[in-house]
Amino acid sequence: PQAKLIFIISLFLGTTITISSNHWVMAWTGLEINTLAILPLISKSHHPRAVEAATKYFLVQATASTLVLFSSMTNAWYTGQWDITQLTHSTSSLILTAAISMKLGLAPFHFWFPEVLQGSPLTTGLLLSTVMKFPPITLLFMTSQSLNPSLLTVLAILSVAMGGWMGLNQTQTRKIMAFSSIAHLGWMTIILVYYPKLTLLNFYLYAMMTAAVFLTLNSMKVLKLSTLMTAWTKAPSLSTILLLTLLSLAGLPPLTGFLPKWLIIQELTKQDMAPAAMIISLLSLLGLFFYLRLAYCATITLPPHTTNHMKQWHINKPINPSIAVLTTLSIMLLPISPMLATLV
């Protein structure tokens, strides 16, 4: 437990260092602390798959960190500036975009993410999908005025397409969540240059909904769709709420997940990018398909439809209060969207 506590404290320390730094080397240090703190949490089970996931994660993150350092050094070489917001050299900003895309798992650098998530436990998967994505997103936020808009738009549309298409025939819940994460990152990236605060709002709401889904799956001990089909007997109320949270993650009105998509499409049309808005909206229908599939397996395969699996015992222990709070927030925040819109 002490070791785990140290790793989690280091994780939050690394995140805090990165998001509060002005100097590139400090930001890089924070990213490195983050990577090293999450590795033992991924490979905790000592299963070959977990060790493989940790190795893949380490290699990808080390490469991305090197590229971050390289881009900031190139920028300092040309401009004499180590300040994060002063990234004015064009080659540096291109290299940085590639590096942060690798760190986040944006397409076309997304291949490591589903594999790593599949090899790690659900709680570590939650950290990888939310906390570990926060520092790179803050770096993008701080350098947003010097990044290339058309490159980011291409990466974003590619990510939403890949996240949707590759998630279609998955049966493992962690892989489905990984592809959903890739698709959501596409939505965050497309608006980054035009309205950076909207990217952060989208990230916060995404992190909240993903946390709700991961914690629910963890409390029901669901790793694949076939176990999800019989999990409703364990905690019927939890399954019902999981249905709504998944639909919120898909972005259906009148749930919370509709809010960022709505604001992003509105902002894109203001920027005369209606074709991009249309493409990204159509591609997010692919994501809707596999969220509906998850939701269908969670709640709609009830009797008289019989499955060939053993029914599971009903759990009488109370639901974790954090799940209750997170699911309520991920379902019911749409009415206060004017307030959230004024915040951003």
XYZ file of C-alpha atoms in Angstrom:
344
model
C 0.000 0.000 0.000
C 2.854 2.449 0.815
C 4.414 1.881 -2.606
C 1.050 2.397 -4.321
C 0.527 5.615 -2.350
C 3.978 6.864 -3.420
C 3.205 6.098 -7.084
C -0.158 7.897 -6.954
C 1.363 10.927 -5.185
C 4.148 11.012 -7.824
C 1.501 10.816 -10.535
C -0.292 13.898 -9.236
C 3.031 15.638 -8.527
C 4.190 15.100 -12.134
C 0.851 16.374 -13.449
C 1.012 19.455 -11.208
C 4.611 20.228 -12.241
C 3.704 20.067 -15.941
C 0.522 22.127 -15.765
C 2.074 24.853 -13.608
C 5.404 25.243 -15.404
C 6.473 27.988 -17.806
C 9.796 26.443 -18.775
C 9.976 23.569 -21.273
C 12.461 21.543 -19.200
C 10.166 21.667 -16.148
C 7.218 20.531 -18.269
C 9.334 17.671 -19.628
C 10.380 16.681 -16.074
C 6.729 16.526 -15.006
C 5.865 14.300 -17.997
C 8.761 11.959 -17.134
C 7.715 11.692 -13.453
C 4.195 10.874 -14.672
C 5.390 8.112 -17.004
C 7.612 6.499 -14.367
C 4.866 6.643 -11.715
C 2.214 4.905 -13.838
C 4.482 2.052 -15.068
C 4.349 -0.007 -11.811
C 0.564 0.499 -11.706
C 0.239 -0.988 -15.214
C 2.516 -3.987 -14.587
C 1.224 -4.636 -11.056
C -0.346 -8.017 -11.841
C 2.935 -9.427 -13.338
C 0.847 -11.054 -16.043
C 2.838 -11.235 -19.331
C 0.162 -9.063 -20.978
C 0.559 -6.395 -18.270
C 4.347 -6.399 -18.576
C 4.021 -6.104 -22.355
C 1.601 -3.172 -21.916
C 4.010 -1.432 -19.525
C 6.910 -1.915 -21.973
C 4.901 -0.542 -24.901
C 3.763 2.399 -22.802
C 7.306 3.170 -21.681
C 8.741 3.055 -25.214
C 6.046 5.279 -26.707
C 6.149 7.823 -23.879
C 9.962 7.942 -23.891
C 9.945 8.627 -27.646
C 7.308 11.336 -27.240
C 9.189 12.976 -24.346
C 12.377 13.008 -26.413
C 10.498 14.729 -29.231
C 9.070 17.312 -26.791
C 12.596 18.070 -25.587
C 13.873 18.166 -29.169
C 11.189 20.604 -30.340
C 11.736 22.930 -27.362
C 15.525 22.856 -27.888
C 15.096 23.658 -31.593
C 12.829 26.556 -30.641
C 15.327 27.809 -28.038
C 18.147 27.490 -30.608
C 16.313 29.705 -33.105
C 14.549 32.178 -30.813
C 16.455 32.082 -27.512
C 13.154 31.421 -25.673
C 12.515 28.535 -23.255
C 9.043 29.841 -22.378
C 6.259 27.396 -23.291
C 3.967 30.090 -24.706
C 6.716 31.468 -26.986
C 6.887 28.501 -29.352
C 7.204 30.561 -32.539
C 9.447 28.413 -34.758
C 7.342 26.492 -37.296
C 9.410 23.257 -37.342
C 9.355 23.141 -33.538
C 5.591 23.480 -33.449
C 5.218 20.649 -35.991
C 7.511 18.362 -33.962
C 5.650 19.301 -30.788
C 2.285 18.475 -32.403
C 3.621 15.020 -33.335
C 5.064 14.478 -29.844
C 1.889 15.466 -27.998
C -0.193 13.365 -30.415
C 1.964 10.388 -29.462
C 1.558 11.159 -25.770
C -2.230 11.469 -26.078
C -2.807 8.625 -28.513
C -4.208 10.763 -31.332
C -4.406 9.048 -34.719
C -2.104 8.217 -36.536
C -0.073 7.622 -33.330
C -2.896 5.790 -31.566
C -1.896 2.135 -31.953
C -0.275 1.785 -28.538
C -3.237 3.023 -26.521
C -5.805 0.175 -26.898
C -3.052 -2.415 -26.320
C -1.810 -0.710 -23.160
C -5.333 -0.235 -21.813
C -6.166 -3.887 -22.513
C -3.106 -5.005 -20.534
C -3.760 -2.891 -17.447
C -6.405 -3.201 -14.680
C -9.598 -1.097 -14.901
C -8.508 1.420 -12.241
C -5.156 1.973 -13.990
C -7.068 2.208 -17.270
C -9.083 5.028 -15.725
C -5.867 6.866 -14.767
C -4.434 6.322 -18.268
C -7.594 7.658 -19.942
C -8.023 10.750 -17.758
C -5.159 11.904 -15.489
C -2.371 10.943 -17.907
C -3.982 12.903 -20.736
C -4.242 16.121 -18.738
C -0.566 17.335 -18.877
C -0.202 16.911 -22.685
C -3.533 18.697 -23.220
C -2.391 21.628 -21.048
C 0.800 21.862 -23.136
C -1.328 22.001 -26.303
C -3.534 24.606 -24.607
C -0.529 26.811 -23.780
C 0.982 26.561 -27.271
C -2.353 26.637 -29.139
C -1.792 30.041 -30.784
C 1.344 28.820 -32.611
C 0.112 25.420 -33.821
C -0.905 24.608 -37.383
C -4.747 24.619 -37.634
C -5.064 22.503 -40.775
C -2.722 19.802 -39.413
C -4.711 19.626 -36.169
C -7.988 19.415 -38.102
C -6.657 16.494 -40.176
C -5.403 14.706 -37.036
C -8.746 15.294 -35.308
C -10.895 13.946 -38.156
C -8.547 10.964 -38.505
C -8.821 10.273 -34.758
C -12.610 10.384 -34.714
C -12.705 8.105 -37.787
C -10.191 5.626 -36.321
C -11.777 5.672 -32.873
C -15.166 4.931 -34.436
C -14.184 2.319 -37.013
C -11.761 0.324 -34.903
C -14.116 0.224 -31.922
C -16.937 -1.332 -33.949
C -16.089 -5.036 -33.637
C -14.424 -5.047 -30.205
C -15.700 -7.305 -27.445
C -13.352 -6.178 -24.650
C -14.731 -3.267 -22.632
C -11.281 -1.730 -22.033
C -10.507 -1.673 -25.755
C -13.893 -0.105 -26.482
C -13.129 2.583 -23.883
C -9.698 3.128 -25.491
C -11.206 3.727 -28.923
C -13.850 5.973 -27.391
C -11.016 7.968 -25.810
C -9.261 8.331 -29.188
C -12.503 9.601 -30.759
C -13.082 12.114 -27.941
C -9.522 13.399 -28.289
C -10.334 14.122 -31.931
C -13.198 16.396 -30.822
C -10.887 18.187 -28.382
C -8.167 18.694 -30.988
C -10.341 20.101 -33.772
C -11.404 23.125 -31.713
C -8.034 23.694 -29.999
C -6.752 26.523 -32.191
C -10.060 28.385 -32.435
C -11.356 28.140 -28.866
C -8.801 26.527 -26.515
C -10.998 26.828 -23.410
C -13.627 24.678 -25.079
C -11.001 21.935 -25.428
C -10.467 22.024 -21.668
C -14.219 22.013 -20.954
C -14.604 19.022 -23.274
C -11.730 17.274 -21.485
C -13.222 17.837 -18.028
C -16.625 16.509 -19.069
C -15.037 13.562 -20.911
C -12.891 12.707 -17.848
C -15.965 12.808 -15.621
C -18.041 10.513 -17.854
C -15.152 8.099 -18.445
C -14.474 7.921 -14.703
C -18.143 7.078 -14.107
C -18.071 4.283 -16.718
C -14.741 2.809 -15.553
C -15.741 2.825 -11.871
C -19.078 1.195 -12.699
C -17.385 -1.513 -14.787
C -14.830 -1.999 -12.008
C -17.480 -2.421 -9.323
C -19.293 -4.985 -11.503
C -15.934 -6.630 -12.419
C -16.767 -6.523 -16.139
C -13.913 -6.980 -18.622
C -15.772 -8.229 -21.708
C -19.223 -7.974 -23.236
C -20.276 -11.530 -22.380
C -19.826 -10.860 -18.654
C -21.635 -7.545 -19.060
C -24.672 -9.456 -20.331
C -25.126 -11.298 -17.039
C -23.917 -8.495 -14.763
C -27.368 -6.900 -14.489
C -28.358 -9.440 -11.818
C -25.455 -8.237 -9.649
C -26.536 -4.612 -9.427
C -29.631 -3.766 -11.514
C -29.641 -0.066 -10.589
C -25.973 0.283 -11.555
C -26.629 -1.299 -14.961
C -29.521 1.078 -15.606
C -27.396 4.098 -14.782
C -24.526 2.688 -16.886
C -26.913 2.772 -19.867
C -27.491 6.512 -19.406
C -23.799 7.260 -18.785
C -22.801 5.424 -21.971
C -25.385 7.357 -23.989
C -24.028 10.560 -22.446
C -20.512 9.537 -23.507
C -21.917 9.017 -27.017
C -23.124 12.629 -26.940
C -26.885 12.197 -27.108
C -29.133 15.051 -25.948
C -30.451 15.737 -23.281
C -27.412 14.295 -21.464
C -24.182 16.039 -20.404
C -22.100 14.589 -23.256
C -24.140 16.543 -25.804
C -22.919 19.887 -24.416
C -19.263 19.864 -25.651
C -20.265 18.488 -29.071
C -22.934 21.166 -29.442
C -20.562 24.007 -28.484
C -17.785 22.636 -30.717
C -20.062 22.336 -33.770
C -21.365 25.851 -33.115
C -17.815 27.260 -32.889
C -16.684 25.390 -36.017
C -19.577 26.835 -38.042
C -18.652 30.313 -36.760
C -15.123 29.704 -38.094
C -16.519 28.781 -41.563
C -15.593 25.142 -41.037
C -19.055 23.679 -41.630
C -17.694 20.792 -43.810
C -15.299 19.728 -41.013
C -18.143 19.967 -38.484
C -20.349 17.837 -40.699
C -17.660 15.181 -41.268
C -16.783 14.916 -37.567
C -20.475 14.717 -36.587
C -21.133 11.926 -39.075
C -18.041 10.038 -37.920
C -19.153 10.237 -34.312
C -22.177 8.106 -35.306
C -19.723 5.203 -35.529
C -18.916 5.769 -31.876
C -22.621 5.910 -31.067
C -22.972 2.413 -32.530
C -20.543 0.763 -30.117
C -21.801 2.738 -27.110
C -25.292 1.488 -27.966
C -23.875 -2.017 -28.210
C -22.365 -1.696 -24.724
C -25.619 -0.244 -23.407
C -27.597 -3.018 -25.114
C -25.433 -5.695 -23.496
C -25.647 -3.963 -20.121
C -29.400 -3.557 -19.807
C -31.496 -4.567 -22.784
C -30.606 -8.292 -22.844
C -33.005 -8.978 -19.977
C -35.388 -11.977 -19.703
C -37.203 -13.540 -21.515
C -34.007 -13.479 -23.645
C -31.878 -16.182 -22.081
C -28.092 -16.237 -22.322
C -25.952 -19.328 -21.958
C -24.105 -17.890 -18.973
C -24.688 -18.536 -15.301
C -26.669 -15.819 -13.562
C -24.612 -13.963 -10.968
C -25.515 -13.318 -7.348
C -27.033 -9.987 -6.423
C -24.575 -7.759 -4.546
C -26.042 -6.268 -1.396
C -23.218 -3.909 -0.555
C -23.998 -0.208 -1.167
C -22.869 1.499 -4.381
C -19.690 3.564 -4.094
C -20.807 7.204 -3.478
C -18.253 8.528 -5.995
C -19.987 6.478 -8.729
C -23.321 8.000 -7.710
C -21.956 11.568 -7.859
C -20.096 11.052 -11.158
C -22.998 9.344 -12.918
C -25.427 12.041 -11.778
C -23.074 14.719 -13.122
C -22.515 12.848 -16.383
C -26.249 12.625 -17.002
C -27.729 15.883 -15.730
C -25.384 18.778 -16.490
C -26.987 19.895 -19.751
C -29.521 22.327 -18.140
C -26.674 24.368 -16.632
C -24.868 24.613 -19.991
C -25.345 28.439 -20.194
C -23.353 28.734 -16.978
C -20.634 26.369 -18.247
C -20.551 28.300 -21.554
C -20.000 31.586 -19.700
C -17.201 29.939 -17.688
C -15.356 29.154 -20.897
